[in-house]
Coordinates of N, CA and C in Angstrom, one line a residue:
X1 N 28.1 26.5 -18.3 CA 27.0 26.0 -17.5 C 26.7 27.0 -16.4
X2 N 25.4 27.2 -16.0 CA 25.0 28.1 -15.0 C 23.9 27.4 -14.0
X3 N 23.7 27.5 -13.0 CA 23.0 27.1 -11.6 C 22.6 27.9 -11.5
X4 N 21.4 27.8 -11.3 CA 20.4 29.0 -10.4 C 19.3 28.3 -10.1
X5 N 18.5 29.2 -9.2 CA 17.1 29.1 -8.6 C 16.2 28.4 -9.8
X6 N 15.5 27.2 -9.4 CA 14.2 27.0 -10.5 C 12.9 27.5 -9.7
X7 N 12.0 28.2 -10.6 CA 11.0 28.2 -10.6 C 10.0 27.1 -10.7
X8 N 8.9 27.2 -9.9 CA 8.0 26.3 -10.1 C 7.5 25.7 -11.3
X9 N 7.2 26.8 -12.5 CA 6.7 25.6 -13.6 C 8.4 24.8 -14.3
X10 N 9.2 24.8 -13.8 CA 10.6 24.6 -14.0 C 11.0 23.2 -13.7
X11 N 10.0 22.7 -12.3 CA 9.7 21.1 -11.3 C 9.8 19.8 -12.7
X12 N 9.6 19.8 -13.3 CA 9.1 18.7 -14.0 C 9.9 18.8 -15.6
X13 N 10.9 20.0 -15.8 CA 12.3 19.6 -16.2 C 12.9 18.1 -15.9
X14 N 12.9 17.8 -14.7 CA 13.8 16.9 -14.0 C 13.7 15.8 -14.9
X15 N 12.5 15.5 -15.7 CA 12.4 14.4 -16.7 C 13.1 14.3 -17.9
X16 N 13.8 15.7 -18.0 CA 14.5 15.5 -19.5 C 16.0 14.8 -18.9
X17 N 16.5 14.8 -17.9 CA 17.6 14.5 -16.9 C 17.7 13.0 -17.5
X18 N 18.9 12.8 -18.4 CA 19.2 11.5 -18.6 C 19.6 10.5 -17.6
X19 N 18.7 10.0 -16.6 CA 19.6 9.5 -15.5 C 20.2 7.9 -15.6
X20 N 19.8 7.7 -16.6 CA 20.3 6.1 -17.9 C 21.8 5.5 -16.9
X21 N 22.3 4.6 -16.3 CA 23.1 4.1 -15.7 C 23.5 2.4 -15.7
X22 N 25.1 2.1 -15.7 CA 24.9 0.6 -15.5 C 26.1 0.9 -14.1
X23 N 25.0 -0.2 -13.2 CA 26.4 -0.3 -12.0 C 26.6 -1.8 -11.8
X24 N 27.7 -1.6 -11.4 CA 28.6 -3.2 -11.0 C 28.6 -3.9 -9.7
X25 N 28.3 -2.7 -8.8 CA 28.5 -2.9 -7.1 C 27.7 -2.0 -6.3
X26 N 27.0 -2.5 -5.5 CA 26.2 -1.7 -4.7 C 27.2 -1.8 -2.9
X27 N 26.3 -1.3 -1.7 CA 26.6 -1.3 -1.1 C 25.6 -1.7 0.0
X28 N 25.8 -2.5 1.3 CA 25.0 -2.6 2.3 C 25.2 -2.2 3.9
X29 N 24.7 -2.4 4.2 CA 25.4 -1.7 5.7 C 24.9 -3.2 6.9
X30 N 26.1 -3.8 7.0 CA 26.2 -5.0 8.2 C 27.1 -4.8 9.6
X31 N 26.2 -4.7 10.4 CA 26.9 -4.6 11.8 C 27.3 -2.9 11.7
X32 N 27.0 -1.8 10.9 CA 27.5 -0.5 10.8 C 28.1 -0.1 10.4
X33 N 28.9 -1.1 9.5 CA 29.9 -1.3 8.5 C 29.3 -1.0 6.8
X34 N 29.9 -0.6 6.1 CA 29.6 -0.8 4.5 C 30.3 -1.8 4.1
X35 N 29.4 -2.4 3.5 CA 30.3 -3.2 2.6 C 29.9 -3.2 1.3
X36 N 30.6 -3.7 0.7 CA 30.8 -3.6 -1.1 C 30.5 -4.9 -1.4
X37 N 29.6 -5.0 -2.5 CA 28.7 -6.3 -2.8 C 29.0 -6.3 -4.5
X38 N 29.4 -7.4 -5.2 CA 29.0 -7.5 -6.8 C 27.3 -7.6 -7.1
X39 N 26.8 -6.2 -7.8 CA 25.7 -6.4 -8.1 C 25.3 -6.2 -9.4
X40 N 25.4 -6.3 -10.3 CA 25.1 -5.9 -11.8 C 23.8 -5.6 -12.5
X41 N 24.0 -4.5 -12.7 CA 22.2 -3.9 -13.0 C 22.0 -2.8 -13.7
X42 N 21.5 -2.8 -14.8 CA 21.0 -0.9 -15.5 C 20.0 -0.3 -15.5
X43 N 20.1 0.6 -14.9 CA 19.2 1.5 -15.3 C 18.5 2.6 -16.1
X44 N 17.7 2.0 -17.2 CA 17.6 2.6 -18.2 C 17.5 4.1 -18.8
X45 N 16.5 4.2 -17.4 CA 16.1 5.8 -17.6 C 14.9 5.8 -16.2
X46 N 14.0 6.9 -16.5 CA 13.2 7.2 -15.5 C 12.2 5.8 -15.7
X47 N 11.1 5.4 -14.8 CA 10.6 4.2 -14.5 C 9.1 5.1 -15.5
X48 N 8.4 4.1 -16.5 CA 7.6 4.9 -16.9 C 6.3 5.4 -16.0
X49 N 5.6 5.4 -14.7 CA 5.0 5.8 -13.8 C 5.9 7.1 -13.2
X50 N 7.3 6.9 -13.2 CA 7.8 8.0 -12.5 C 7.3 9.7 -12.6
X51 N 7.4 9.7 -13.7 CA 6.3 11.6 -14.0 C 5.0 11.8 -13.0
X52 N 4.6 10.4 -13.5 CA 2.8 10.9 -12.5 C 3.2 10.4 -11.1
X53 N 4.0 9.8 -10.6 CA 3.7 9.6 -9.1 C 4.5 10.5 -8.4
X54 N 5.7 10.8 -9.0 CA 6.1 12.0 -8.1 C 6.5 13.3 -8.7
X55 N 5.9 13.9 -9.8 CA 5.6 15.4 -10.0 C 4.8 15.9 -9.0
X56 N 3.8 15.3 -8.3 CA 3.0 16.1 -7.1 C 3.7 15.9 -5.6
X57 N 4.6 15.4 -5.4 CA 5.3 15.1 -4.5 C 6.6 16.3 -4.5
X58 N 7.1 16.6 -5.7 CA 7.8 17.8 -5.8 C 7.2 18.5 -5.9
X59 N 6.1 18.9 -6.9 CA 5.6 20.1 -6.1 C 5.3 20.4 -5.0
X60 N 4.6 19.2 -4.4 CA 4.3 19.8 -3.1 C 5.4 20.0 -2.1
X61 N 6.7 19.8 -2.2 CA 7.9 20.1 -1.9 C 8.5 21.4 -2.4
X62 N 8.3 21.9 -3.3 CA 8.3 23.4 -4.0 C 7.4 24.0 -2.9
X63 N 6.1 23.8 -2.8 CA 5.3 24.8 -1.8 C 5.1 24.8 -1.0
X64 N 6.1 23.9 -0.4 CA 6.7 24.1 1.5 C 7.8 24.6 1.4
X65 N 8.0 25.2 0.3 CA 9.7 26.0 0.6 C 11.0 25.8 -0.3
X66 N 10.9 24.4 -0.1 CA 11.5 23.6 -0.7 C 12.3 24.4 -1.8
X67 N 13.8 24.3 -2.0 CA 15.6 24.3 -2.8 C 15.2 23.4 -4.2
X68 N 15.2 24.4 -5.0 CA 15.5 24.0 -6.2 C 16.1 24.2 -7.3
X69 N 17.4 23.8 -7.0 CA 18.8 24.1 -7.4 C 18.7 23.4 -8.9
X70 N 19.1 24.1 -10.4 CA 19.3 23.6 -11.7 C 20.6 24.3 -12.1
X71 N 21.3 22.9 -13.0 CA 22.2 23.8 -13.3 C 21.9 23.2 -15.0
X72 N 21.6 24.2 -15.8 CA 22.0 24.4 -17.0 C 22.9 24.7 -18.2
X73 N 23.0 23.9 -19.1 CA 23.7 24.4 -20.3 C 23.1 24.7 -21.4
X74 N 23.5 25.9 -21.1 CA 22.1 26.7 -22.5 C 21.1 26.7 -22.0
X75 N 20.0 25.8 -22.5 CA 18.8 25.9 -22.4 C 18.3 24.2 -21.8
X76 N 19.0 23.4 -21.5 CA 19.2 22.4 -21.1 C 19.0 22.1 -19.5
X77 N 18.6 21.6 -19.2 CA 18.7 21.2 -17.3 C 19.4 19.6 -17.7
X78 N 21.0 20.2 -16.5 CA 21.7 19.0 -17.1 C 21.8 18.3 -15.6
X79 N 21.2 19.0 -14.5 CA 21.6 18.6 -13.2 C 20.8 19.1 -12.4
X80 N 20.3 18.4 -11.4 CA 19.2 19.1 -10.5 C 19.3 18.3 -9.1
X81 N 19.2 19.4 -8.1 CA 19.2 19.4 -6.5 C 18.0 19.7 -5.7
X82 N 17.2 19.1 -5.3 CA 16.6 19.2 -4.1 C 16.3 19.3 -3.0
X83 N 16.6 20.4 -2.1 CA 16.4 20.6 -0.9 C 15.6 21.0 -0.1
X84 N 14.8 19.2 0.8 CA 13.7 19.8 1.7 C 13.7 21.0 2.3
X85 N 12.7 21.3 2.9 CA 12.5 22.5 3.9 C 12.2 22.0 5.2
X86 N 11.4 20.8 5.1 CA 10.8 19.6 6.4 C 12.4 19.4 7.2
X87 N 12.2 19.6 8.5 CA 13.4 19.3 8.9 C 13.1 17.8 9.4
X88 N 14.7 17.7 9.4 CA 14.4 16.1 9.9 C 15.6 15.4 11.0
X89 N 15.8 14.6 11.4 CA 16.3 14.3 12.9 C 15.8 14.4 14.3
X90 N 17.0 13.4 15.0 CA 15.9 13.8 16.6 C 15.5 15.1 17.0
X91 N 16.5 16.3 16.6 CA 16.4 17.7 17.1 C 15.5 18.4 16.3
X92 N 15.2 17.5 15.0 CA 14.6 18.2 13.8 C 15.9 20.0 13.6
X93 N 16.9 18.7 13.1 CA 18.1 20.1 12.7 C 18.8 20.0 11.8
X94 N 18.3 19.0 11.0 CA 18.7 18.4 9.8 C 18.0 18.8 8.8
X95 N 18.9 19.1 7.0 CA 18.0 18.9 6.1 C 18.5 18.1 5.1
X96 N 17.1 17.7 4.6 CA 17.4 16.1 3.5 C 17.7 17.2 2.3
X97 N 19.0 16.2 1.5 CA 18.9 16.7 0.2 C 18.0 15.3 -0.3
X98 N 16.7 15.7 -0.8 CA 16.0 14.8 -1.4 C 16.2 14.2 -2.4
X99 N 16.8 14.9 -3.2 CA 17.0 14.5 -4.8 C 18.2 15.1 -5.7
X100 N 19.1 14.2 -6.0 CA 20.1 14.9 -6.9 C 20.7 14.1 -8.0
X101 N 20.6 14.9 -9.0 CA 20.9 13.6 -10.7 C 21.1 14.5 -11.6
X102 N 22.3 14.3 -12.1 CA 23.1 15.2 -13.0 C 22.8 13.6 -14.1
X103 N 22.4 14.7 -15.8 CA 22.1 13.7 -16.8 C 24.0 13.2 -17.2
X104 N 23.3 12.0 -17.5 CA 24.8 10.4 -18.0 C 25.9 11.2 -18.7
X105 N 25.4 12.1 -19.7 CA 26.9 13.1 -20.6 C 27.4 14.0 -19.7
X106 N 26.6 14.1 -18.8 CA 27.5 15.4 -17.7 C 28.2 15.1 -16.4
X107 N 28.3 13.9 -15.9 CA 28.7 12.9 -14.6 C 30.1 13.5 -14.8
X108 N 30.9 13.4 -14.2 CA 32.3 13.6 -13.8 C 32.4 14.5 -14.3
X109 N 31.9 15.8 -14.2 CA 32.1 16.9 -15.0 C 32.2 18.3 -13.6
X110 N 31.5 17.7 -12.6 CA 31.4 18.9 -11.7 C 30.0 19.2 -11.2
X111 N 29.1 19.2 -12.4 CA 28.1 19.4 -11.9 C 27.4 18.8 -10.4
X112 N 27.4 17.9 -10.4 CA 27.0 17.1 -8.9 C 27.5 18.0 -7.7
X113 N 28.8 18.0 -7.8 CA 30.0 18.7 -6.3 C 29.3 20.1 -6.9
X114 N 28.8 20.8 -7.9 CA 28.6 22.0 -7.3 C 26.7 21.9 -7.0
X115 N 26.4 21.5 -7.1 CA 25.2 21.1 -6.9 C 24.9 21.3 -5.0
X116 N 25.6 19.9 -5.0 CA 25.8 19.5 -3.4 C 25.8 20.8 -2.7
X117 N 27.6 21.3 -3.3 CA 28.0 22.6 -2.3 C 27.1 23.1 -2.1
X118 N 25.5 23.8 -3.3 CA 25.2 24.6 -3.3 C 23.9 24.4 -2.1
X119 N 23.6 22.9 -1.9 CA 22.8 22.6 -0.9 C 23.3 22.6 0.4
X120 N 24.4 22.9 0.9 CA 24.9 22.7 1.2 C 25.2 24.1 2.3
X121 N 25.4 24.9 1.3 CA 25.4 26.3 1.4 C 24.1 26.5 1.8
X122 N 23.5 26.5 1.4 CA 21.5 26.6 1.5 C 21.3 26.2 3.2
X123 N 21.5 24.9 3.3 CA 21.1 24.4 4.5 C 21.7 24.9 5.8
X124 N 23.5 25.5 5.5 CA 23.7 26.2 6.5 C 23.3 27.6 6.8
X125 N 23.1 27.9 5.4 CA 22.3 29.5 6.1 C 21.2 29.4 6.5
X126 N 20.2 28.2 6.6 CA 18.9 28.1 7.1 C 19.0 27.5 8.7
X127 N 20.2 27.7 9.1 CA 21.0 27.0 10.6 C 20.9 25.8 10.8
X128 N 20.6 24.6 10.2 CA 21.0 23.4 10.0 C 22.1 23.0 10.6
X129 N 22.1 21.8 11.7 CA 23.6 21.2 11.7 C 24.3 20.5 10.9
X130 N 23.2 19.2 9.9 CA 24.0 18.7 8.9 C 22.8 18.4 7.8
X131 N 23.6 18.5 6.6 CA 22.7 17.8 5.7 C 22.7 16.1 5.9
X132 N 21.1 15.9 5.4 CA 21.0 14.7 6.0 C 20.9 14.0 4.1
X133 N 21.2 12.8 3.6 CA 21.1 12.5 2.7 C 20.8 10.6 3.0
X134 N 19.9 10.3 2.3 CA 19.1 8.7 1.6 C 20.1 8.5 0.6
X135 N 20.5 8.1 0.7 CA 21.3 7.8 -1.1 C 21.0 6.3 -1.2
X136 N 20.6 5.9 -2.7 CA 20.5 4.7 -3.2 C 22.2 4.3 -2.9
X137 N 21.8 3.0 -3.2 CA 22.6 2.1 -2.7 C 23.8 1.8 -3.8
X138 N 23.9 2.5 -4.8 CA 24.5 2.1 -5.8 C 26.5 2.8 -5.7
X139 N 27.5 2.3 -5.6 CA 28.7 2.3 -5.7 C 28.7 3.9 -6.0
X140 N 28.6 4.2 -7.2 CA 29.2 5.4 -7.3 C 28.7 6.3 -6.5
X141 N 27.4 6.2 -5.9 CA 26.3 7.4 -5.9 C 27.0 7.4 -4.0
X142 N 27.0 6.6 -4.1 CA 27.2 6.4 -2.6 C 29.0 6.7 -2.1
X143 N 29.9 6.5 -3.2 CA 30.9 7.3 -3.2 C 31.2 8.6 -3.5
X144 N 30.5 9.1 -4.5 CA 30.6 10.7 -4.7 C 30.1 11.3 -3.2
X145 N 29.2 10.8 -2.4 CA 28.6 11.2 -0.9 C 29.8 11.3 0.2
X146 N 30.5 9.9 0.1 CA 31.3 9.7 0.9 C 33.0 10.6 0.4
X147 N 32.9 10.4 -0.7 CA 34.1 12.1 -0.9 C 33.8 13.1 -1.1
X148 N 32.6 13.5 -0.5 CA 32.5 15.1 -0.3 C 32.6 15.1 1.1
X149 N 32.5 14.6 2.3 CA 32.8 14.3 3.5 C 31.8 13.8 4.0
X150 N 30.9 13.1 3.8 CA 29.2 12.6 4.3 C 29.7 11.3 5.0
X151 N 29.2 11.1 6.2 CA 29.7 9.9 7.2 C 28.3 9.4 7.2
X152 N 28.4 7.9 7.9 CA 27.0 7.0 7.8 C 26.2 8.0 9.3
X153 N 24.9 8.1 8.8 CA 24.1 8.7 9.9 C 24.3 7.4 11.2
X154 N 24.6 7.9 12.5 CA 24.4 7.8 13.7 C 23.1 7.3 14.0
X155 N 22.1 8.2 14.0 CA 20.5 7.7 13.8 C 19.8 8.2 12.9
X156 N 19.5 7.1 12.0 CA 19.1 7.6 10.6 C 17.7 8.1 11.0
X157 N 17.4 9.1 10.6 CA 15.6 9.7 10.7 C 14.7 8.2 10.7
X158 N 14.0 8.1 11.2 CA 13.2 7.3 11.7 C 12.3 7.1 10.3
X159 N 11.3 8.0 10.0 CA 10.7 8.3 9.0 C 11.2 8.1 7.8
X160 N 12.1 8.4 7.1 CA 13.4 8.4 6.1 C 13.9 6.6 5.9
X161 N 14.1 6.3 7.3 CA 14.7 4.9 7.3 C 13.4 3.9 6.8
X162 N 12.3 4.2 7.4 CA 11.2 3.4 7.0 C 10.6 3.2 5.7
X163 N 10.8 4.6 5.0 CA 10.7 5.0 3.6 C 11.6 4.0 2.6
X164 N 12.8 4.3 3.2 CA 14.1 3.9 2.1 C 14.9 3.1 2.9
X165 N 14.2 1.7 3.2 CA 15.4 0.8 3.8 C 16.4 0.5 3.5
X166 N 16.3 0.1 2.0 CA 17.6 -0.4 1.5 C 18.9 0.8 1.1
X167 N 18.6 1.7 1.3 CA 19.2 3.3 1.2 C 20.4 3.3 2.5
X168 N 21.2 4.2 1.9 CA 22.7 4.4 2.8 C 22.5 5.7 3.0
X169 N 22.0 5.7 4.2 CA 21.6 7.2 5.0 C 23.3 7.7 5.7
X170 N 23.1 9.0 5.1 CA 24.1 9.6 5.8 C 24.0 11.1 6.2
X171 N 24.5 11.5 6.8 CA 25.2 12.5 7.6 C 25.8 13.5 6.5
X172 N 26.1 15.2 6.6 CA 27.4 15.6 6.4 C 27.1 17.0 7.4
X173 N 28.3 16.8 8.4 CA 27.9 17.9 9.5 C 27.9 19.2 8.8
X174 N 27.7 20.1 9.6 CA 27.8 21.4 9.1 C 28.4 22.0 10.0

């Protein structure tokens, strides 16, 4: 498998990305606490509006600058990272990893953690203090976050929180 830079007509790969999932437990945040909830739910694949409502949203994320990290097998995009360029927090010294989904046959394989690192790496050479991450609310997604070192955001972006309320905003300092 190989990672590298995607090009622009490259954005809209992200749909071959099997992101197909069943989860058992989500998570919520009470009093500043997480907690762990029985929730049972699949998700099949991409939502069929998903292509047209936010292909222009990544693009237009591509042409502010915008990290777009793929990592490949063969000729495959089996995993994909997105890194705003919009800074975000009180200091505006934060950057969001917007988007990251490694397809269902490739999960526990590595791709994700090199993914991350590589946003990761990105954001600190762009002098960032932390990457800021939204993560859905779902058990695993929200544990793979929290074992790479990502703590619950302090103050979650204002903007971000309003967007994705039900989302477990976090932190990972730099």
């Amino acid at each position: 498998m190989e990672m590298r830079l995607l090009t622009r007509d490259e954005v809209e790969l992200i749909w071959t990305i099997d992101r197909s999932e069943v989860h058992h437990h989500t998570y919520e945040l009470r009093g500043g606490q997480l907690v762990r909830r029985p929730n049972y739910f699949e998700i099949p694949g991409w939502r069929p509006d998903a292509a047209e409502k936010v292909t222009p949203v990544l693009l237009d994320c591509f042409d502010r600058g915008g990290t777009f990290l793929g990592v490949f097998d063969a000729e495959a995009l089996v995993g994909m990272g997105v890194l705003e360029s919009t800074r975000v927090g009180r200091a505006s010294d934060q950057m969001q990893l917007a988007y990251l989904y490694v397809s269902r046959e490739y999960r526990g394989r590595g791709v994700g953690m090199q993914l991350f690192e590589a946003a990761v790496a990105f954001a600190r050479e762009a002098g960032a203090k932390a990457l800021y991450v939204s993560s859905t609310a779902t058990e695993n997604t929200v544990n793979f976050y929290l074992s790479r070192g990502c703590v619950l955001a302090p103050e979650p972006d204002p903007r971000l929180m309003a967007a994705e309320p039900d989302d477990i905003h976090l932190l990972y300092p730099l």
